[in-house]
Tab-separated table of C-alpha atoms in Angstrom:
chain	number	residue	atom	x	y	z
A	1	UNK	CA	18.417	10.444	-25.295
A	2	UNK	CA	16.762	8.462	-28.074
A	3	UNK	CA	15.819	5.761	-25.591
A	4	UNK	CA	14.370	8.377	-23.248
A	5	UNK	CA	12.227	9.867	-26.017
A	6	UNK	CA	11.016	6.417	-27.024
A	7	UNK	CA	10.164	5.703	-23.406
A	8	UNK	CA	8.114	8.880	-23.032
A	9	UNK	CA	6.296	8.241	-26.301
A	10	UNK	CA	5.528	4.653	-25.412
A	11	UNK	CA	4.465	5.586	-21.888
A	12	UNK	CA	2.179	8.278	-23.226
A	13	UNK	CA	0.679	5.796	-25.669
A	14	UNK	CA	0.046	3.203	-22.953
A	15	UNK	CA	-1.530	5.808	-20.701
A	16	UNK	CA	-3.719	7.345	-23.400
A	17	UNK	CA	-5.009	4.059	-24.801
A	18	UNK	CA	-8.560	3.773	-23.552
A	19	UNK	CA	-8.258	-0.002	-23.566
A	20	UNK	CA	-5.643	0.208	-20.827
A	21	UNK	CA	-8.199	1.627	-18.426
A	22	UNK	CA	-11.267	-0.194	-19.768
A	23	UNK	CA	-12.940	-3.025	-17.873
A	24	UNK	CA	-11.509	-6.422	-18.685
A	25	UNK	CA	-13.758	-8.774	-20.682
A	26	UNK	CA	-14.489	-10.767	-17.533
A	27	UNK	CA	-15.972	-7.627	-15.958
A	28	UNK	CA	-18.169	-7.031	-19.003
A	29	UNK	CA	-19.349	-10.638	-18.854
A	30	UNK	CA	-20.081	-10.126	-15.164
A	31	UNK	CA	-22.243	-7.106	-15.953
A	32	UNK	CA	-24.168	-9.107	-18.577
A	33	UNK	CA	-24.562	-11.973	-16.134
A	34	UNK	CA	-26.019	-9.589	-13.565
A	35	UNK	CA	-28.554	-8.390	-16.141
A	36	UNK	CA	-29.531	-11.966	-16.986
A	37	UNK	CA	-29.876	-12.805	-13.297
A	38	UNK	CA	-32.231	-9.852	-12.844
A	39	UNK	CA	-34.445	-11.178	-15.672
A	40	UNK	CA	-34.544	-14.623	-14.086
A	41	UNK	CA	-35.426	-13.155	-10.702
A	42	UNK	CA	-38.272	-11.128	-12.207
A	43	UNK	CA	-39.712	-14.284	-13.739
A	44	UNK	CA	-39.762	-16.233	-10.472
A	45	UNK	CA	-41.085	-13.516	-8.145
A	46	UNK	CA	-44.709	-14.567	-8.341
A	47	UNK	CA	-44.127	-18.286	-8.142
A	48	UNK	CA	-41.407	-18.452	-5.491
A	49	UNK	CA	-40.941	-15.417	-3.211
A	50	UNK	CA	-39.018	-17.523	-0.699
A	51	UNK	CA	-36.519	-18.639	-3.321
A	52	UNK	CA	-36.064	-15.067	-4.484
A	53	UNK	CA	-35.449	-13.907	-0.927
A	54	UNK	CA	-32.787	-16.590	-0.497
A	55	UNK	CA	-31.107	-15.542	-3.746
A	56	UNK	CA	-31.053	-11.902	-2.724
A	57	UNK	CA	-29.591	-12.775	0.660
A	58	UNK	CA	-26.856	-14.893	-0.902
A	59	UNK	CA	-25.859	-12.809	-3.915
A	60	UNK	CA	-26.926	-9.186	-3.658
A	61	UNK	CA	-26.542	-8.016	-0.090
A	62	UNK	CA	-23.146	-6.300	0.318
A	63	UNK	CA	-20.611	-8.619	1.901
A	64	UNK	CA	-18.476	-7.380	4.751
A	65	UNK	CA	-14.728	-7.702	4.404
A	66	UNK	CA	-14.317	-8.361	8.118
A	67	UNK	CA	-16.923	-9.808	10.466
A	68	UNK	CA	-16.840	-10.147	14.273
A	69	UNK	CA	-16.383	-13.879	13.765
A	70	UNK	CA	-13.201	-13.150	11.779
A	71	UNK	CA	-11.502	-11.756	14.869
A	72	UNK	CA	-8.458	-13.844	15.615
A	73	UNK	CA	-7.703	-15.183	19.061
A	74	UNK	CA	-4.663	-13.519	20.554
A	75	UNK	CA	-1.398	-15.448	20.433
A	76	UNK	CA	0.685	-15.196	23.604
A	77	UNK	CA	4.201	-15.863	24.893
A	78	UNK	CA	5.714	-14.420	21.745
A	79	UNK	CA	8.639	-13.004	23.695
A	80	UNK	CA	10.131	-16.480	23.988
A	81	UNK	CA	9.999	-16.997	20.207
A	82	UNK	CA	11.269	-13.507	19.394
A	83	UNK	CA	14.298	-13.755	21.637
A	84	UNK	CA	16.886	-11.014	21.092
A	85	UNK	CA	15.930	-10.414	17.461
A	86	UNK	CA	14.286	-7.246	16.204
A	87	UNK	CA	10.498	-7.471	15.985
A	88	UNK	CA	9.259	-6.374	12.551
A	89	UNK	CA	5.683	-6.114	11.292
A	90	UNK	CA	5.052	-6.248	7.522
A	91	UNK	CA	1.580	-5.619	6.124
A	92	UNK	CA	0.646	-7.459	2.948
A	93	UNK	CA	3.311	-10.071	3.615
A	94	UNK	CA	1.589	-13.002	1.905
A	95	UNK	CA	2.592	-12.031	-1.645
A	96	UNK	CA	4.765	-9.816	-3.796
A	97	UNK	CA	6.991	-7.172	-2.257
A	98	UNK	CA	5.912	-7.834	1.323
A	99	UNK	CA	6.554	-11.570	1.122
A	100	UNK	CA	9.977	-11.121	-0.463
A	101	UNK	CA	10.860	-8.534	2.182
A	102	UNK	CA	9.921	-11.064	4.878
A	103	UNK	CA	12.183	-13.658	3.248
A	104	UNK	CA	15.079	-11.197	3.043
A	105	UNK	CA	14.770	-10.132	6.685
A	106	UNK	CA	14.439	-13.709	7.908
A	107	UNK	CA	17.655	-14.646	6.082
A	108	UNK	CA	19.614	-12.096	8.104
A	109	UNK	CA	18.772	-13.914	11.342
A	110	UNK	CA	18.320	-10.511	12.988
A	111	UNK	CA	14.538	-10.193	12.656
A	112	UNK	CA	11.416	-11.951	13.885
A	113	UNK	CA	8.657	-11.232	11.370
A	114	UNK	CA	4.975	-10.613	12.038
A	115	UNK	CA	3.268	-11.271	8.720
A	116	UNK	CA	0.140	-9.096	8.882
A	117	UNK	CA	-2.180	-10.491	6.226
A	118	UNK	CA	-5.814	-10.803	5.176
A	119	UNK	CA	-5.707	-14.592	4.783
A	120	UNK	CA	-3.861	-16.269	7.642
A	121	UNK	CA	-3.873	-19.751	6.094
A	122	UNK	CA	-2.463	-18.406	2.833
A	123	UNK	CA	0.214	-16.561	4.816
A	124	UNK	CA	1.280	-19.775	6.549
A	125	UNK	CA	1.344	-21.678	3.276
A	126	UNK	CA	3.481	-19.183	1.333
A	127	UNK	CA	5.866	-18.779	4.265
A	128	UNK	CA	6.531	-22.531	4.139
A	129	UNK	CA	6.800	-22.518	0.344
A	130	UNK	CA	9.367	-19.688	0.471
A	131	UNK	CA	11.397	-21.552	3.073
A	132	UNK	CA	11.065	-19.017	5.884
A	133	UNK	CA	12.249	-20.769	9.069
A	134	UNK	CA	9.314	-21.598	11.347
A	135	UNK	CA	10.993	-19.990	14.362
A	136	UNK	CA	11.389	-16.631	12.598
A	137	UNK	CA	7.800	-15.564	11.927
A	138	UNK	CA	4.177	-15.556	12.995
A	139	UNK	CA	1.142	-14.892	10.809
A	140	UNK	CA	-1.578	-12.566	12.114
A	141	UNK	CA	-4.912	-11.408	10.730
A	142	UNK	CA	-5.100	-7.815	9.498
A	143	UNK	CA	-7.832	-6.469	7.232
A	144	UNK	CA	-6.923	-2.881	6.383
A	145	UNK	CA	-10.330	-2.399	4.794
A	146	UNK	CA	-11.902	-2.481	8.249
A	147	UNK	CA	-10.739	-0.079	10.975
A	148	UNK	CA	-11.922	-2.388	13.754
A	149	UNK	CA	-9.716	-5.122	12.320
A	150	UNK	CA	-6.757	-2.723	12.539
A	151	UNK	CA	-7.503	-2.178	16.229
A	152	UNK	CA	-7.941	-5.925	16.775
A	153	UNK	CA	-4.572	-6.565	15.133
A	154	UNK	CA	-2.816	-4.046	17.382
A	155	UNK	CA	-4.426	-5.656	20.444
A	156	UNK	CA	-3.278	-9.124	19.341
A	157	UNK	CA	0.203	-7.871	18.497
A	158	UNK	CA	0.615	-6.392	21.963
A	159	UNK	CA	-0.685	-9.590	23.557
A	160	UNK	CA	1.811	-11.633	21.539
A	161	UNK	CA	4.880	-9.551	22.250
A	162	UNK	CA	3.887	-8.599	25.818
A	163	UNK	CA	6.078	-5.784	27.227
A	164	UNK	CA	8.620	-6.043	24.445
A	165	UNK	CA	8.415	-2.971	22.142
A	166	UNK	CA	8.015	-3.128	18.379
A	167	UNK	CA	11.220	-2.341	16.453
A	168	UNK	CA	9.976	-1.905	12.894
A	169	UNK	CA	6.705	-1.352	11.063
A	170	UNK	CA	6.591	-1.730	7.273
A	171	UNK	CA	3.324	-0.555	5.692
A	172	UNK	CA	3.396	-2.320	2.344
A	173	UNK	CA	-0.090	-3.660	1.585
A	174	UNK	CA	-1.962	-1.965	-1.243
A	175	UNK	CA	-4.715	-2.453	-3.807
A	176	UNK	CA	-4.788	-1.018	-7.322
A	177	UNK	CA	-8.038	-0.953	-9.314
A	178	UNK	CA	-7.345	0.936	-12.548
A	179	UNK	CA	-9.958	-0.860	-14.661
A	180	UNK	CA	-12.918	-0.661	-12.296
A	181	UNK	CA	-15.620	1.590	-13.793
A	182	UNK	CA	-17.234	2.057	-10.382
A	183	UNK	CA	-15.672	2.280	-6.926
A	184	UNK	CA	-15.606	-0.618	-4.482
A	185	UNK	CA	-15.971	0.227	-0.798
A	186	UNK	CA	-14.390	-0.834	2.478
A	187	UNK	CA	-16.493	-1.857	5.464
A	188	UNK	CA	-16.196	1.706	6.768
A	189	UNK	CA	-17.471	3.186	3.489
A	190	UNK	CA	-14.159	4.385	2.029
A	191	UNK	CA	-13.230	3.823	-1.614
A	192	UNK	CA	-10.987	0.777	-1.383
A	193	UNK	CA	-7.754	2.205	-2.820
A	194	UNK	CA	-7.773	5.094	-0.369
A	195	UNK	CA	-9.334	3.099	2.453
A	196	UNK	CA	-6.844	0.232	2.392
A	197	UNK	CA	-3.714	1.981	1.135
A	198	UNK	CA	-4.067	5.119	3.250
A	199	UNK	CA	-6.739	5.162	5.974
A	200	UNK	CA	-6.043	1.641	7.266
A	201	UNK	CA	-2.302	2.322	7.465
A	202	UNK	CA	-2.891	5.809	8.863
A	203	UNK	CA	-4.733	4.341	11.866
A	204	UNK	CA	-2.187	1.534	12.258
A	205	UNK	CA	0.805	3.888	12.378
A	206	UNK	CA	-0.827	6.157	14.929
A	207	UNK	CA	-1.766	3.244	17.180
A	208	UNK	CA	1.835	1.972	17.258
A	209	UNK	CA	3.852	5.191	17.697
A	210	UNK	CA	3.863	5.081	21.497
A	211	UNK	CA	4.905	1.433	21.598
A	212	UNK	CA	7.736	1.956	19.109
A	213	UNK	CA	8.913	5.006	21.068
A	214	UNK	CA	10.114	2.588	23.756
A	215	UNK	CA	12.550	0.995	21.335
A	216	UNK	CA	16.015	2.196	20.350
A	217	UNK	CA	16.481	2.692	16.581
A	218	UNK	CA	12.808	2.065	15.821
A	219	UNK	CA	11.863	2.515	12.173
A	220	UNK	CA	8.527	2.994	10.436
A	221	UNK	CA	8.403	2.789	6.632
A	222	UNK	CA	5.427	3.319	4.320
A	223	UNK	CA	5.989	2.146	0.745
A	224	UNK	CA	5.623	5.037	-1.683
A	225	UNK	CA	5.623	5.222	-5.471
A	226	UNK	CA	6.938	7.353	-8.312
A	227	UNK	CA	3.372	7.425	-9.622
A	228	UNK	CA	2.514	9.737	-6.738
A	229	UNK	CA	5.399	12.078	-7.548
A	230	UNK	CA	4.692	14.408	-10.451
A	231	UNK	CA	8.400	15.266	-10.775
A	232	UNK	CA	9.039	11.849	-12.368
A	233	UNK	CA	8.242	10.378	-15.772
A	234	UNK	CA	5.930	7.771	-14.237
A	235	UNK	CA	4.101	10.330	-12.122
A	236	UNK	CA	4.294	13.444	-14.274
A	237	UNK	CA	3.887	12.236	-17.859
A	238	UNK	CA	1.701	9.156	-17.438
A	239	UNK	CA	-1.986	10.047	-17.233
A	240	UNK	CA	-3.668	10.603	-14.804
A	241	UNK	CA	-1.554	12.633	-12.408
A	242	UNK	CA	-1.967	12.408	-8.659
A	243	UNK	CA	-3.794	15.460	-7.353
A	244	UNK	CA	-5.522	15.818	-3.973
A	245	UNK	CA	-7.001	19.152	-5.048
A	246	UNK	CA	-8.555	20.994	-2.120
A	247	UNK	CA	-9.291	17.691	-0.328
A	248	UNK	CA	-12.995	18.444	-0.567
A	249	UNK	CA	-13.731	14.703	-0.689
A	250	UNK	CA	-11.918	14.223	2.615
A	251	UNK	CA	-13.647	17.264	4.073
A	252	UNK	CA	-17.011	15.657	3.296
A	253	UNK	CA	-16.029	12.503	5.163
A	254	UNK	CA	-14.474	10.479	2.293
A	255	UNK	CA	-17.233	7.877	2.548
A	256	UNK	CA	-19.756	6.511	0.063
A	257	UNK	CA	-20.802	8.000	-2.358
A	258	UNK	CA	-17.645	10.185	-2.214
A	259	UNK	CA	-14.922	8.179	-3.913
A	260	UNK	CA	-12.056	10.614	-4.561
A	261	UNK	CA	-9.947	12.816	-2.290
A	262	UNK	CA	-10.683	15.861	-4.447
A	263	UNK	CA	-14.411	15.121	-4.498
A	264	UNK	CA	-14.458	14.471	-8.257
A	265	UNK	CA	-15.884	11.386	-10.057
A	266	UNK	CA	-14.183	8.055	-9.527
A	267	UNK	CA	-11.064	7.249	-11.558
A	268	UNK	CA	-9.415	4.030	-10.406
A	269	UNK	CA	-5.871	4.751	-11.594
A	270	UNK	CA	-5.895	8.204	-10.009
A	271	UNK	CA	-7.359	6.883	-6.747
A	272	UNK	CA	-4.270	4.684	-6.324
A	273	UNK	CA	-1.871	7.543	-7.090
A	274	UNK	CA	-3.696	9.852	-4.675
A	275	UNK	CA	-3.416	7.208	-1.947
A	276	UNK	CA	0.351	7.054	-2.507
A	277	UNK	CA	0.588	10.847	-2.117
A	278	UNK	CA	-1.251	10.483	1.196
A	279	UNK	CA	1.159	7.696	2.232
A	280	UNK	CA	4.209	9.866	1.596
A	281	UNK	CA	2.609	12.905	3.250
A	282	UNK	CA	1.802	10.747	6.282
A	283	UNK	CA	5.491	9.888	6.627
A	284	UNK	CA	6.449	13.571	6.513
A	285	UNK	CA	3.827	14.472	9.090
A	286	UNK	CA	4.795	11.601	11.398
A	287	UNK	CA	8.373	12.840	11.241
A	288	UNK	CA	7.426	16.461	11.856
A	289	UNK	CA	5.121	15.643	14.745
A	290	UNK	CA	6.819	12.745	16.526
A	291	UNK	CA	10.446	12.171	15.504
A	292	UNK	CA	11.923	14.657	17.966
A	293	UNK	CA	10.076	13.225	20.978
A	294	UNK	CA	10.219	9.509	20.096
A	295	UNK	CA	13.417	9.022	18.105
A	296	UNK	CA	11.520	6.876	15.591
A	297	UNK	CA	12.852	7.112	12.042
A	298	UNK	CA	9.972	7.641	9.626
A	299	UNK	CA	10.650	6.999	5.944
A	300	UNK	CA	9.156	6.130	2.589
A	301	UNK	CA	10.712	4.252	-0.296
A	302	UNK	CA	10.303	3.299	-3.940
A	303	UNK	CA	11.821	-0.132	-4.723
A	304	UNK	CA	11.810	0.317	-8.513
A	305	UNK	CA	9.266	-0.830	-11.063
A	306	UNK	CA	8.227	-4.376	-10.177
A	307	UNK	CA	6.450	-4.795	-13.500
A	308	UNK	CA	5.229	-8.329	-12.740
A	309	UNK	CA	3.903	-7.549	-9.255
A	310	UNK	CA	0.493	-8.980	-8.248
A	311	UNK	CA	-0.511	-5.318	-7.844
A	312	UNK	CA	-1.201	-5.336	-11.604
A	313	UNK	CA	-3.526	-8.342	-11.434
A	314	UNK	CA	-6.503	-6.108	-12.315
A	315	UNK	CA	-4.871	-5.022	-15.580
A	316	UNK	CA	-5.850	-6.558	-18.915
A	317	UNK	CA	-3.809	-9.656	-19.995
A	318	UNK	CA	-2.001	-7.865	-22.833
A	319	UNK	CA	-0.766	-5.198	-20.401
A	320	UNK	CA	0.489	-7.765	-17.884
A	321	UNK	CA	2.539	-9.395	-20.653
A	322	UNK	CA	3.780	-6.222	-22.370
A	323	UNK	CA	4.628	-4.055	-19.372
A	324	UNK	CA	7.469	-6.202	-17.917
A	325	UNK	CA	9.039	-6.435	-21.395
A	326	UNK	CA	8.676	-2.669	-21.829
A	327	UNK	CA	10.352	-1.922	-18.502
A	328	UNK	CA	13.164	-4.445	-19.107
A	329	UNK	CA	14.129	-3.629	-22.669
A	330	UNK	CA	12.900	-0.088	-23.359
A	331	UNK	CA	13.451	1.819	-20.114
A	332	UNK	CA	15.773	-0.493	-18.177
A	333	UNK	CA	13.685	0.294	-15.107
A	334	UNK	CA	12.612	-3.259	-14.305
A	335	UNK	CA	13.324	-4.656	-10.840
A	336	UNK	CA	12.675	-8.277	-9.935
A	337	UNK	CA	10.504	-9.181	-6.971
A	338	UNK	CA	13.351	-10.709	-4.963
A	339	UNK	CA	15.611	-7.675	-5.398
A	340	UNK	CA	12.763	-5.333	-4.537
A	341	UNK	CA	12.162	-7.305	-1.337
A	342	UNK	CA	15.823	-6.967	-0.407
A	343	UNK	CA	15.594	-3.210	-0.974
A	344	UNK	CA	12.577	-2.845	1.304
A	345	UNK	CA	14.316	-4.952	3.950
A	346	UNK	CA	17.377	-2.693	3.719
A	347	UNK	CA	15.351	0.332	4.830
A	348	UNK	CA	14.725	-1.210	8.264
A	349	UNK	CA	17.943	-3.250	8.583
A	350	UNK	CA	20.795	-1.147	7.185
A	351	UNK	CA	22.501	1.282	9.578
A	352	UNK	CA	22.707	3.958	6.878
A	353	UNK	CA	18.891	3.995	6.647
A	354	UNK	CA	18.365	5.173	10.229
A	355	UNK	CA	17.785	8.740	9.032
A	356	UNK	CA	14.228	10.074	9.340
A	357	UNK	CA	12.033	11.894	6.802
A	358	UNK	CA	13.712	10.303	3.791
A	359	UNK	CA	12.286	8.956	0.528
A	360	UNK	CA	14.680	6.106	-0.342
A	361	UNK	CA	15.390	5.005	-3.917
A	362	UNK	CA	18.110	3.134	-5.852
A	363	UNK	CA	20.120	4.445	-8.817
A	364	UNK	CA	19.880	1.287	-10.886
A	365	UNK	CA	19.916	0.604	-14.626
A	366	UNK	CA	17.267	3.028	-15.887
A	367	UNK	CA	19.767	5.817	-16.472
A	368	UNK	CA	17.673	7.558	-19.102
A	369	UNK	CA	14.869	7.938	-16.573
A	370	UNK	CA	17.043	9.262	-13.741
A	371	UNK	CA	18.644	12.672	-13.417
A	372	UNK	CA	22.170	13.481	-12.193
A	373	UNK	CA	23.689	16.633	-10.804
A	374	UNK	CA	27.103	17.956	-11.857
A	375	UNK	CA	28.814	16.090	-9.038
A	376	UNK	CA	27.547	12.820	-10.471
A	377	UNK	CA	25.113	12.036	-7.680
A	378	UNK	CA	21.782	10.505	-8.724
A	379	UNK	CA	18.577	12.524	-8.582
A	380	UNK	CA	16.142	9.994	-10.008
A	381	UNK	CA	15.181	6.365	-9.375
A	382	UNK	CA	16.366	3.587	-11.678
A	383	UNK	CA	16.120	-0.117	-12.244
A	384	UNK	CA	18.006	-3.184	-11.059
A	385	UNK	CA	21.351	-2.792	-9.296
A	386	UNK	CA	22.917	0.431	-8.102
A	387	UNK	CA	23.128	2.049	-4.696
A	388	UNK	CA	20.564	3.428	-2.292
A	389	UNK	CA	20.156	7.207	-2.135
A	390	UNK	CA	17.865	9.895	-0.747
A	391	UNK	CA	15.427	10.740	-3.539
A	392	UNK	CA	13.564	13.997	-3.972
A	393	UNK	CA	9.799	14.168	-3.736
A	394	UNK	CA	7.583	16.451	-5.790
A	395	UNK	CA	6.543	19.882	-4.560
A	396	UNK	CA	2.976	18.593	-4.241
A	397	UNK	CA	4.032	15.816	-1.862
A	398	UNK	CA	6.146	18.274	0.159
A	399	UNK	CA	3.331	20.845	0.463
A	400	UNK	CA	3.161	21.199	4.242
A	401	UNK	CA	-0.179	23.022	4.343
A	402	UNK	CA	-1.895	20.309	2.304
A	403	UNK	CA	-0.150	17.593	4.330
A	404	UNK	CA	-1.374	19.071	7.615
A	405	UNK	CA	-4.907	19.350	6.244
A	406	UNK	CA	-4.746	15.777	4.955
A	407	UNK	CA	-3.639	14.612	8.408
A	408	UNK	CA	-6.410	16.419	10.294
A	409	UNK	CA	-9.104	15.226	7.879
A	410	UNK	CA	-7.773	11.650	8.037
A	411	UNK	CA	-8.057	11.723	11.829
A	412	UNK	CA	-11.692	12.785	11.438
A	413	UNK	CA	-12.455	10.274	8.684
A	414	UNK	CA	-11.053	7.414	10.769
A	415	UNK	CA	-13.078	8.550	13.797
A	416	UNK	CA	-9.936	8.668	15.897
A	417	UNK	CA	-10.402	9.750	19.506
A	418	UNK	CA	-7.884	10.487	22.244
A	419	UNK	CA	-7.049	6.823	22.870
A	420	UNK	CA	-6.296	6.307	19.172
A	421	UNK	CA	-3.783	9.149	18.966
A	422	UNK	CA	-0.151	8.984	20.115
A	423	UNK	CA	0.495	10.290	23.604
A	424	UNK	CA	4.017	11.222	22.587
A	425	UNK	CA	4.676	14.955	22.541
A	426	UNK	CA	3.823	16.328	19.110
A	427	UNK	CA	5.756	19.188	17.556
A	428	UNK	CA	3.591	22.175	16.592
């Protein structure tokens, strides 16, 4: 109990410290540099308008994340490489949780991995460095911050695998921008946390439902988070809480200048948590609408606190050093990257995980954070070790009315037409 109280106090302190959410010094320097550049540009306007025009073109015009020239040529004859193994797509597979999941699945010998990544060359390099056998994976371009790139990826995936259906889809990729004072935008005008974490995956899952319906024991998993569940310490006591509100931001199109689902001013840490709520609601809605007619198992999962994940790369240096120590020695909730990858792999590989509409967690070492019923069964997620169990989501995540509204508004925001929606019979 003492350790639990110390955890709550320390967590509250970390969350309430303004420095934790303040821009890193490099960002402040960048702002000053921009100001200095403006002064220089003003001084050279009269003498060199051509030079100024070149500078503006190179440094100030908004850069696209994905250009038509970035479209990857389709790979073919993948069926020969895949063989009798299960075909599994993992988004964000070039680092962190996604990469370690790819390694774990490849080791089983039962899966052929499609590493869906932003940087194809980086994906190839890390796959070799991690020792993934060359005959067990292919790297494909996917930029979730551009909806056309999502469609291009699906086209290339189908060309690669031909008539063979997709067995598993793991939606893992995510961005987290807690220190950004202003929102960054995707090519389609969405705030990046919501655009990449939710809208990109929302379109991807819908485009692949019909294909996966052809496969026996197909599974679709979207990585969730305790930060999106207000019934946990990490989601309920650590400021800010996830809250979609009335979804007024979605109702207004969710595009620039609207940066938050609830229509309120931008808050980077909350934007990430809201996107995770949308991820978990998407799983519930996919299950409700399509499980009965397709047999696909739709699930979410929380692998534990990977305190040294690249997801925290935007945090200040002191936080990146202190947080892993805090989770290891104060809460016991720390999970290493390799173990977390094995856990994510288990959701699509283990026979006991074939159940649909489940939020999977593990009852590891963070016993003071978890909760147990009288029969001794775990009710909260822990750290390293332990067994997998069906965790309970917050009432907000399970709110069916909000989930249905989120779904309908996401369809509109993504501009999805008849051809983008599953043809599988949807439950009312």
